[in-house]
Coordinates of C-alpha atoms in Angstrom, one line a residue:
M80 CA 190.9 198.5 191.9
D81 CA 187.7 196.6 192.2
R82 CA 189.5 193.2 192.0
S83 CA 191.8 194.4 194.8
W84 CA 188.9 195.4 197.0
D85 CA 187.1 192.1 196.3
L86 CA 190.3 190.2 197.3
L87 CA 190.6 192.3 200.4
N88 CA 187.1 191.5 201.5
Q89 CA 187.8 187.9 201.0
G90 CA 190.8 188.2 203.4
Q91 CA 193.4 187.7 200.7
T92 CA 195.6 190.5 201.7
H93 CA 198.7 189.6 199.7
A94 CA 196.8 189.1 196.5
A95 CA 194.9 192.3 197.1
R96 CA 198.3 194.2 197.4
L97 CA 199.6 192.8 194.1
S98 CA 196.3 193.8 192.4
A99 CA 196.5 197.4 193.9
Q100 CA 200.1 197.7 192.8
K101 CA 199.1 196.8 189.3
A102 CA 196.4 199.5 189.4
L103 CA 199.0 202.0 190.4
E104 CA 201.3 200.8 187.5
I105 CA 198.4 201.7 185.1
K106 CA 197.7 205.0 186.7
R107 CA 200.5 206.2 188.9
N108 CA 198.8 209.4 190.2
A109 CA 195.6 207.7 191.3
P110 CA 194.8 208.8 195.0
D111 CA 192.4 206.0 195.5
A112 CA 195.0 203.4 194.5
H113 CA 197.5 205.0 197.1
N114 CA 194.8 205.0 199.7
L115 CA 194.1 201.3 199.1
L116 CA 197.7 200.4 199.1
G117 CA 198.1 202.2 202.4
Y118 CA 195.1 200.4 203.8
I119 CA 196.5 197.0 202.9
Y120 CA 200.0 197.8 204.2
A121 CA 198.4 198.9 207.5
L122 CA 196.7 195.5 207.7
E123 CA 200.0 193.8 207.1
G124 CA 201.6 195.9 210.0
A125 CA 203.8 198.0 207.6
F126 CA 203.3 201.4 209.4
D127 CA 205.7 203.5 207.4
A128 CA 204.7 202.1 204.0
A129 CA 201.0 202.6 204.8
L130 CA 201.6 206.2 206.0
E131 CA 203.7 207.0 202.9
H132 CA 200.9 206.0 200.6
Y133 CA 198.2 207.8 202.6
R134 CA 200.3 211.0 202.5
T135 CA 200.8 210.6 198.7
A136 CA 197.0 210.2 198.3
M137 CA 196.5 213.4 200.4
E138 CA 199.0 215.3 198.2
L139 CA 197.3 214.1 195.0
D140 CA 193.8 215.1 196.3
E141 CA 193.6 217.2 199.4
W142 CA 189.8 216.8 199.5
F143 CA 189.9 213.0 199.6
L144 CA 188.7 212.1 203.1
D145 CA 189.7 208.4 203.2
P146 CA 193.4 208.8 203.4
I147 CA 193.2 211.7 205.9
L148 CA 191.2 209.6 208.3
N149 CA 193.2 206.4 207.6
A150 CA 196.4 208.2 208.3
A151 CA 195.0 209.8 211.4
E152 CA 193.9 206.4 212.7
L153 CA 197.4 205.1 212.4
L154 CA 198.8 208.2 214.1
A155 CA 196.4 208.1 217.0
H156 CA 198.2 205.3 218.6
P157 CA 200.2 206.3 221.7
D158 CA 203.4 205.1 220.1
A159 CA 202.8 207.1 216.8
D160 CA 201.9 210.9 216.7
P161 CA 198.5 211.6 218.4
N162 CA 198.9 215.3 218.1
E163 CA 199.2 215.0 214.3
A164 CA 196.2 212.8 214.2
I165 CA 194.1 215.3 216.1
R166 CA 195.3 218.0 213.6
L167 CA 194.4 216.0 210.6
C168 CA 190.8 215.2 212.1
R169 CA 190.2 218.8 213.1
N170 CA 191.4 220.1 209.7
A171 CA 188.9 217.7 208.0
A172 CA 186.0 218.7 210.2
D173 CA 186.7 222.5 209.9
N174 CA 187.3 222.5 206.1
M175 CA 185.3 219.8 204.5
E176 CA 181.5 219.1 204.2
L177 CA 181.1 215.8 206.1
S178 CA 178.1 213.6 206.6
A179 CA 177.0 212.6 210.0
E180 CA 178.9 209.3 209.8
E181 CA 182.1 211.0 208.5
T182 CA 181.8 213.6 211.2
A183 CA 181.5 210.8 213.7
D184 CA 184.5 208.9 212.2
A185 CA 186.7 212.0 212.4
A186 CA 185.5 212.5 216.0
L187 CA 186.2 208.9 217.1
I188 CA 189.7 209.1 215.8
E189 CA 190.4 212.4 217.4
I190 CA 189.0 211.0 220.7
E191 CA 191.3 208.0 220.4
A192 CA 194.3 210.3 219.9
L193 CA 193.2 212.4 223.0
M194 CA 192.9 209.1 225.0
S195 CA 196.5 208.2 223.9
L196 CA 197.7 211.6 225.3
N197 CA 195.8 210.8 228.6
N198 CA 193.5 213.7 228.1
E199 CA 190.2 211.9 229.1
A200 CA 188.4 215.1 230.1
E201 CA 188.7 216.6 226.6
A202 CA 187.9 213.2 225.0
C203 CA 184.7 213.1 227.0
S204 CA 183.8 216.5 226.1
R205 CA 184.5 215.7 222.5
V206 CA 182.0 212.8 222.6
Y207 CA 179.1 215.1 223.8
E208 CA 180.1 217.6 221.0
A209 CA 179.9 214.9 218.4
L210 CA 176.5 213.6 219.8
S211 CA 175.0 217.1 219.2
H212 CA 175.0 216.5 215.4
P213 CA 171.5 216.9 214.2
E214 CA 171.4 213.7 212.1
P215 CA 170.7 210.4 214.2
L216 CA 173.6 208.0 214.4
S217 CA 173.6 204.2 213.8
E218 CA 173.8 201.6 216.5
T219 CA 177.6 201.1 215.8
Y220 CA 178.4 204.8 216.5
V221 CA 176.2 205.1 219.5
T222 CA 178.0 202.0 221.1
M223 CA 181.4 203.4 220.2
F224 CA 180.7 206.8 221.8
G225 CA 179.1 205.1 224.8
R226 CA 182.2 202.9 225.3
I227 CA 184.4 206.0 225.3
L228 CA 182.2 207.6 228.1
Y229 CA 182.5 204.3 230.0
E230 CA 186.2 204.3 229.7
C231 CA 186.3 208.0 230.8
G232 CA 184.3 207.0 234.0
D233 CA 181.0 208.7 232.9
I234 CA 178.9 205.8 233.8
L235 CA 175.7 207.8 233.8
G236 CA 176.3 209.3 230.5
A237 CA 177.1 205.9 228.9
T238 CA 174.0 204.3 230.4
Q239 CA 171.8 207.1 229.1
L240 CA 173.4 206.8 225.7
I241 CA 173.1 203.0 225.4
Q242 CA 169.4 203.3 226.4
R243 CA 168.8 204.8 222.9
L244 CA 169.3 201.2 221.6
D245 CA 166.7 199.5 223.9
D246 CA 164.4 199.0 221.0
V247 CA 167.0 197.4 218.7
T248 CA 165.9 193.7 218.2
S249 CA 169.3 192.2 217.4
P250 CA 172.0 194.2 219.1
T251 CA 175.6 193.8 217.8
A252 CA 178.2 192.1 219.9
D253 CA 179.7 195.5 220.8
T254 CA 176.3 196.7 222.1
W255 CA 175.9 193.6 224.2
Y256 CA 179.4 194.1 225.5
L257 CA 178.9 197.7 226.6
R258 CA 175.6 196.6 228.3
G259 CA 177.5 194.0 230.2
L260 CA 180.2 196.4 231.3
L261 CA 177.7 198.9 232.5
A262 CA 175.5 196.3 234.3
R263 CA 178.5 194.9 236.1
E264 CA 179.6 198.4 237.1
Q265 CA 176.2 199.0 238.6
G266 CA 176.0 195.7 240.4
H267 CA 173.3 194.1 238.1
R268 CA 174.9 190.6 238.1
I269 CA 172.1 188.8 236.0
D270 CA 172.0 191.5 233.3
A271 CA 175.8 191.5 233.2
V272 CA 176.1 187.7 232.7
K273 CA 173.4 187.7 230.0
A274 CA 175.1 190.5 228.1
F275 CA 178.6 189.1 228.4
S276 CA 177.3 185.6 227.3
A277 CA 175.7 187.2 224.2
T278 CA 179.0 189.0 223.5
R279 CA 181.0 185.8 223.7
D280 CA 178.6 183.8 221.5
A281 CA 178.9 186.5 218.9
D282 CA 182.7 186.7 219.1
L283 CA 183.1 183.0 218.7
L284 CA 181.5 183.3 215.2
L285 CA 184.2 185.8 214.0
P286 CA 187.0 184.6 211.7
P287 CA 190.6 185.2 212.7
V288 CA 192.1 188.6 211.5
E289 CA 194.4 188.4 208.5
W290 CA 197.5 189.3 210.6
A291 CA 196.8 186.9 213.4
P292 CA 200.1 185.4 214.8
S293 CA 200.4 181.7 215.8
P294 CA 200.1 180.9 219.6
D295 CA 203.9 180.5 219.7
E296 CA 204.3 184.0 218.2
W297 CA 201.9 185.4 220.7
L298 CA 204.0 183.9 223.5
Q299 CA 207.0 185.6 222.1
S300 CA 205.2 188.9 222.0
L301 CA 204.0 188.4 225.6
R302 CA 207.5 187.7 226.8
A303 CA 208.8 190.8 224.9
A304 CA 205.9 192.9 226.5
I305 CA 206.9 191.7 230.0
Q306 CA 210.5 193.0 229.3
L307 CA 209.0 196.4 228.6
L308 CA 207.6 196.7 232.1
P309 CA 209.4 198.3 235.1
A310 CA 211.7 195.9 237.0
Q311 CA 209.3 195.3 240.0
Q312 CA 206.4 194.4 237.6
Q313 CA 208.7 192.1 235.6
D314 CA 209.7 190.3 238.8
S315 CA 206.1 189.7 239.7
L316 CA 205.5 187.8 236.5
I317 CA 208.9 186.1 235.9
N318 CA 207.8 182.6 237.2
A319 CA 204.2 182.7 236.0
E320 CA 203.1 179.9 233.8
V321 CA 201.4 181.0 230.6
H322 CA 198.3 179.2 229.4
V323 CA 197.0 180.1 226.0
F324 CA 193.3 179.9 225.0
P325 CA 191.3 181.4 222.2
Y326 CA 188.7 183.1 224.4
P327 CA 187.7 183.2 228.1
T328 CA 185.5 180.1 229.0
Q329 CA 181.8 180.3 229.5
A330 CA 182.5 179.5 233.2
M331 CA 184.5 182.8 233.4
V332 CA 181.7 184.7 231.8
Q333 CA 179.2 183.2 234.3
D334 CA 181.5 184.7 237.0
E335 CA 181.0 188.2 235.4
Q336 CA 184.5 188.1 234.0
D337 CA 185.1 190.3 230.9
P338 CA 184.6 188.1 227.8
R339 CA 187.0 190.3 225.9
Q340 CA 189.8 190.5 228.3
I341 CA 193.2 189.9 226.8
L342 CA 194.8 188.2 229.7
R343 CA 194.1 187.3 233.3
L344 CA 196.6 187.0 236.2
R345 CA 195.9 184.2 238.6
H346 CA 197.2 182.6 241.8
V347 CA 198.9 185.5 243.5
L348 CA 201.7 184.2 245.8
P349 CA 201.7 186.9 248.6
E350 CA 205.0 185.7 250.0
H351 CA 206.7 186.5 246.9
N352 CA 204.3 189.2 245.6
A353 CA 204.2 187.3 242.4
F354 CA 201.7 185.5 240.1
G355 CA 201.6 181.8 239.3
E356 CA 199.6 181.9 236.1
I357 CA 198.9 184.1 233.1
L358 CA 195.9 183.1 231.1
F359 CA 196.3 184.5 227.6
F360 CA 193.3 184.9 225.2
T361 CA 194.7 185.2 221.7
R362 CA 191.6 185.8 219.7
N363 CA 190.8 188.8 221.9
A364 CA 194.4 190.0 221.6
E365 CA 194.3 189.8 217.8
R366 CA 191.1 191.9 217.7
M367 CA 192.1 194.4 220.3
L368 CA 195.7 195.1 219.8
S369 CA 197.3 197.0 217.0
P370 CA 199.2 194.8 214.5
L371 CA 201.8 197.6 214.3
H372 CA 202.6 197.8 218.0
P373 CA 201.4 194.4 219.7
E374 CA 204.3 194.3 222.3
A375 CA 203.8 197.8 223.4
D376 CA 200.0 197.4 223.6
L377 CA 200.4 194.2 225.6
A378 CA 202.8 196.0 228.0
R379 CA 200.3 198.7 228.6
Y380 CA 197.5 196.1 229.2
L381 CA 199.7 194.2 231.6
A382 CA 200.6 197.4 233.5
G383 CA 197.0 198.3 233.7
E384 CA 196.2 194.9 235.2
L385 CA 199.1 195.1 237.7
D386 CA 198.8 198.6 238.9
P387 CA 195.5 198.1 241.0
I388 CA 196.9 195.0 242.6
E389 CA 200.1 196.8 243.5
T390 CA 198.1 199.6 245.1
E391 CA 196.2 197.0 247.1
H392 CA 199.4 195.5 248.4

């Protein structure tokens, strides 16, 4: 087990899986081995295998929190079973003694599931409920809850929450990113550019994720995602030329563009109600999209980019 975790931390997913399977051969009813295998299968994009091992771990030890939250995290996706994810998280919160961080983890997954069900009002309410925990939360959790408030449209609440981190000397990339989003929303251009630049600088240092597809594979996923869109939206993209980049350029960031955008539509052709270019940022895509549902996630992202433009037209 220790060897498997070491290999996993080194990014050697295949070797880690072989080691975990060996551990399971030695002790077939070890819930921690099943949980580890589930985690590895999830990293490899094998949803059903991951969920099977998580459920086995839960059956072997009903008080083992890790497989409960890991399974809930998989199920929280819109294409999985968000209601079951909510049930698992609430059951853990109601029946187990959780630390402040464990409580926050369960709340974040439950909120993700609520967002998948388009229940933003309850998701926002759940954030404030989680923040009422008497123990202080780390920067990471404060930022994650702040981001949810931002996505729910509670700009004031997100701003007040992120101000708790004003004294942090070396903010994380996620903290810088939320500061940038809020500054841009409030029209503070200089602050937005500063925060977005810091976000991009930090993101550039990150290694690729284990499951990262090649640029050609990403192009195939993008084409498949376009096919999932309604016919009118497909038509607006059918002649667009795709340009693949790892990240948005510094010039884009200086223009207050999102350093973590997955793609950008450019050169609208009004006479055809169509786009001439799609800029596709693969390193952002690999970090933000689910390895289990990349095409479906891309289709949602594209639809979100197209909807405001269609409304304007």
